[in-house]
CSV table of C-alpha atoms in Angstrom, one decimal:
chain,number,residue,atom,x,y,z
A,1,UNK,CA,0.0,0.0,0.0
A,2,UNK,CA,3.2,2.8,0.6
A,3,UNK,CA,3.9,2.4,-3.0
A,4,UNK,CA,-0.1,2.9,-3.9
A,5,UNK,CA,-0.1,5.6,-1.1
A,6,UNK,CA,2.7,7.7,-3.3
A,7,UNK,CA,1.5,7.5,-6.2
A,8,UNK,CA,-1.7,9.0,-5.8
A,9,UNK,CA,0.2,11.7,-3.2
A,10,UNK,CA,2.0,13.0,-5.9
A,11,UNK,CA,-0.9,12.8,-8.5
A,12,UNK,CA,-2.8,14.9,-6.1
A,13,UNK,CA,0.0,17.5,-4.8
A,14,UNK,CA,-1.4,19.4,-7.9
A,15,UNK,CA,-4.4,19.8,-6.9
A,16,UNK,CA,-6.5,17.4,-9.7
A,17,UNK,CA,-6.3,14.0,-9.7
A,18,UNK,CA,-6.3,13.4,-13.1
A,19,UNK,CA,-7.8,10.6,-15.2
A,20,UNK,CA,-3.9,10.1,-16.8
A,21,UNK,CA,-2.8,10.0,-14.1
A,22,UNK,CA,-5.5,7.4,-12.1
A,23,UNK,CA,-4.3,5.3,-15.4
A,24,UNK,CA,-1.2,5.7,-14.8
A,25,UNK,CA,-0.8,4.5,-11.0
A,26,UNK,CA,-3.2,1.6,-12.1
A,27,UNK,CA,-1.0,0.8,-14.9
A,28,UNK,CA,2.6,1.1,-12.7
A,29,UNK,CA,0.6,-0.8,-9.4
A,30,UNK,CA,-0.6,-3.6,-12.2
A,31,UNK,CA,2.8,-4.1,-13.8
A,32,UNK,CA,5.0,-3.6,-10.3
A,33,UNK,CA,3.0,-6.3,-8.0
A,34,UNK,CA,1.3,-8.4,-11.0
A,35,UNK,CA,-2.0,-7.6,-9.8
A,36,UNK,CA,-5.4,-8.4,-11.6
A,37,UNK,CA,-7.6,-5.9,-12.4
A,38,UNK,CA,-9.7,-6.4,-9.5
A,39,UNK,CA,-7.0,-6.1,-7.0
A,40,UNK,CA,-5.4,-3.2,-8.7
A,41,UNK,CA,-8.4,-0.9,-7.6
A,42,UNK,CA,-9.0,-2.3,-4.5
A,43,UNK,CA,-5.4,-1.1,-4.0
A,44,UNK,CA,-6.2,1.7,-5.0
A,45,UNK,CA,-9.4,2.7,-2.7
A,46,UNK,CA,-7.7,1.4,0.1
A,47,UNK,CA,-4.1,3.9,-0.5
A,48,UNK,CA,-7.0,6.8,-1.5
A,49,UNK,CA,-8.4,6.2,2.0
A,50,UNK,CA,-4.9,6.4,3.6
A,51,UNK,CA,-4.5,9.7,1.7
A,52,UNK,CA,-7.3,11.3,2.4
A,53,UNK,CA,-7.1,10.1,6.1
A,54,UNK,CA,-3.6,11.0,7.0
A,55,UNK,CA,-1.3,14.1,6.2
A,56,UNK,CA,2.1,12.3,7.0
A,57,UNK,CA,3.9,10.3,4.3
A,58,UNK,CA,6.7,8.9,7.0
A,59,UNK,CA,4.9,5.8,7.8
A,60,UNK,CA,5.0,4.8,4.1
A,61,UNK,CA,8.3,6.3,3.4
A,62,UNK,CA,9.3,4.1,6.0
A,63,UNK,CA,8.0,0.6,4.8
A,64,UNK,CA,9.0,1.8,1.4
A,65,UNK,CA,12.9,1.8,3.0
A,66,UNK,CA,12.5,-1.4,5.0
A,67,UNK,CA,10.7,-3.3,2.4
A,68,UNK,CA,12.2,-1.9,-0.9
A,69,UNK,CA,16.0,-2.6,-1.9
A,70,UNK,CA,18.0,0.7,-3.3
A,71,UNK,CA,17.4,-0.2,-7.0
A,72,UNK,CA,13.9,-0.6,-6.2
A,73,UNK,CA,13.5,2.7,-4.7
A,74,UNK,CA,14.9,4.5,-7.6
A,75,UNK,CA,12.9,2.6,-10.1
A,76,UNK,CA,10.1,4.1,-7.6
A,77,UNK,CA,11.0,7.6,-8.3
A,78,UNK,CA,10.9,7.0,-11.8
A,79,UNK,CA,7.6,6.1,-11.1
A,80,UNK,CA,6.7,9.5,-9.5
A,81,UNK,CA,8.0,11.2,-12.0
A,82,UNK,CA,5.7,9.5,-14.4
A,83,UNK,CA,2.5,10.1,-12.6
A,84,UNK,CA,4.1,13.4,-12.1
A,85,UNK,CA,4.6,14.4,-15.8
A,86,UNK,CA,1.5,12.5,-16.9
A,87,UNK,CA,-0.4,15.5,-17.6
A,88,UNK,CA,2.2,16.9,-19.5
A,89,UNK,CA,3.2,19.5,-16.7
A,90,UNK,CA,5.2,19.4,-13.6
A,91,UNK,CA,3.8,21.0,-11.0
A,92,UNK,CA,6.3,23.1,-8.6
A,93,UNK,CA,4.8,21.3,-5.8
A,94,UNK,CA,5.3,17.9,-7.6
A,95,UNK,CA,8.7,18.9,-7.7
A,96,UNK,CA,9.0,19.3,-4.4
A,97,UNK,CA,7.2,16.3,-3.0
A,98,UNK,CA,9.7,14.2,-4.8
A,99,UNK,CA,12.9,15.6,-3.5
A,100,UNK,CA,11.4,15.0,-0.6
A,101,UNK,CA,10.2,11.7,-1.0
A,102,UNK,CA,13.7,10.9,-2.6
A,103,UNK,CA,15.4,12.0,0.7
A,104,UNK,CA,13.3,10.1,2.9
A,105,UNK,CA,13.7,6.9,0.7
A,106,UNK,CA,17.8,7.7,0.9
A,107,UNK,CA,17.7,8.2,-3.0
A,108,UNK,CA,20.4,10.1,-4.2
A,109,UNK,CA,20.3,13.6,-5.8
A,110,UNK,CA,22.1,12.5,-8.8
A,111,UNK,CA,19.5,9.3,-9.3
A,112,UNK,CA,16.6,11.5,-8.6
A,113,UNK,CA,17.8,13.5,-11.8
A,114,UNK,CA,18.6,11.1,-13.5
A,115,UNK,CA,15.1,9.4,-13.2
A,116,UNK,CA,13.3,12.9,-14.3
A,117,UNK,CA,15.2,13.4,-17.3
A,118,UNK,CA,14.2,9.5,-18.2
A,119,UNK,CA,10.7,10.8,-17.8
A,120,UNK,CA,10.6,14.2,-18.9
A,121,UNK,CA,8.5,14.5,-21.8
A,122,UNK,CA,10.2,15.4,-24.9
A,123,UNK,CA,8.9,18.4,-26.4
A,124,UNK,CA,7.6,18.0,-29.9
A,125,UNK,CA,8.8,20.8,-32.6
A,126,UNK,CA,6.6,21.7,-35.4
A,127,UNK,CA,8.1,21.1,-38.8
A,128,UNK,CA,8.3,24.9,-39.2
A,129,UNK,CA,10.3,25.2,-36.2
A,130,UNK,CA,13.2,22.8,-37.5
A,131,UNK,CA,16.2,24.7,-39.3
A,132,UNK,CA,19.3,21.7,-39.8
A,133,UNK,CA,21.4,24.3,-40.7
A,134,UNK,CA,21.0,27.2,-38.4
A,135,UNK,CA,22.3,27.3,-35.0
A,136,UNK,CA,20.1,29.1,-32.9
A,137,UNK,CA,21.1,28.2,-29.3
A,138,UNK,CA,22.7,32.4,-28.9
A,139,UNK,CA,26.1,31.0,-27.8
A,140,UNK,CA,27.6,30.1,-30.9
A,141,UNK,CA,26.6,33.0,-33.8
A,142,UNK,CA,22.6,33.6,-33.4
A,143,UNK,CA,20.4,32.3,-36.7
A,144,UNK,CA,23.8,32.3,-39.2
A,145,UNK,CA,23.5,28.9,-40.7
A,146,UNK,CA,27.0,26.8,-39.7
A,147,UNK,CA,28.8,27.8,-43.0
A,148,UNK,CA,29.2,31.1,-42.4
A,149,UNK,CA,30.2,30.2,-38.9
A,150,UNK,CA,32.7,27.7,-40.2
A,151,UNK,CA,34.4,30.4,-42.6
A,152,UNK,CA,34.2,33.3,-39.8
A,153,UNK,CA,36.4,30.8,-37.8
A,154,UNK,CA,38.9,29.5,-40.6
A,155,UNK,CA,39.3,33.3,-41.5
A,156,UNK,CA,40.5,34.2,-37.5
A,157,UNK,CA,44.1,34.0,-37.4
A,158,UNK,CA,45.6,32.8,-34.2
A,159,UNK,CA,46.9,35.1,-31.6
A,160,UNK,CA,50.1,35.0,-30.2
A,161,UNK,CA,51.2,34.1,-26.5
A,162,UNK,CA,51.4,37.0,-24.6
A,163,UNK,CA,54.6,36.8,-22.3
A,164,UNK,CA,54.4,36.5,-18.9
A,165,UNK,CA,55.2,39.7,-16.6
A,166,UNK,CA,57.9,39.1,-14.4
A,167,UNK,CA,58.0,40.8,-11.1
């Protein structure tokens, strides 16, 4: 039920509890515990009932670090981040909860990360916003396509050493 319990915590931290994301949880609680369809929302009733009953996510935190080896905790933050993202936007309170949950499930900072990018959702360009042969990111030359950049940079010549003062 901790796992059930987080799930929907997160789902909800953004106010909505979504129908992607309801999916979602039923989908990851399904494919995690190899639950039948029947059993999958009876888990889920039940960790609604803890939610709505109880403020403190400790207690499930807790079973989730005596019951849950360190692999499988990540793979549970990947989890949140999925319910997280499933409505296509991350909530600054979703954020939060799962840096919090992370640290009290002694998941790392760097796996935390690493688990959101996995699950960020790729934004998808328009084929009027490609250009292949611009550069547009404003470090490297603005909107001037790459071969003026490459002839700009053949045409610098190289500077020479300055010497060092000597004091």
């Amino acid at each position: 039920i901790a796992v059930a319990v987080l799930l929907i915590e997160a789902a909800r931290m953004d106010d909505t509890f979504a129908p992607s994301e309801r999916r979602i949880i039923e989908r990851l609680l399904t494919a995690k515990f190899a639950l039948s369809h029947d059993m999958t929302m009876k888990l889920m009733e039940r960790a609604e009932a803890a939610v709505a009953e109880t403020a403190q996510l400790h207690p499930f935190t807790r079973l989730a670090v005596e019951k849950m080896v360190p692999e499988q905790r990540v793979k549970l933050i990947e989890a949140l981040w999925e319910v997280a993202y499933a409505d296509g936007i991350l909530d600054p309170e979703e954020d939060v909860l799962l840096r919090r949950i992370a640290g009290l499930i002694y998941v790392s900072d760097h796996d935390r990360i690493a688990t959101r990018q996995r699950q960020q959702p790729i934004p998808q360009l328009q084929p009027d916003q490609i250009h292949p042969q611009r550069i547009g990111n404003g470090r490297l030359g603005g909107d001037r396509d790459l071969g003026d950049r490459q002839r700009s940079l053949a045409q610098q010549q190289p500077r020479p050493l300055e010497p060092h003062a000597r004091i």
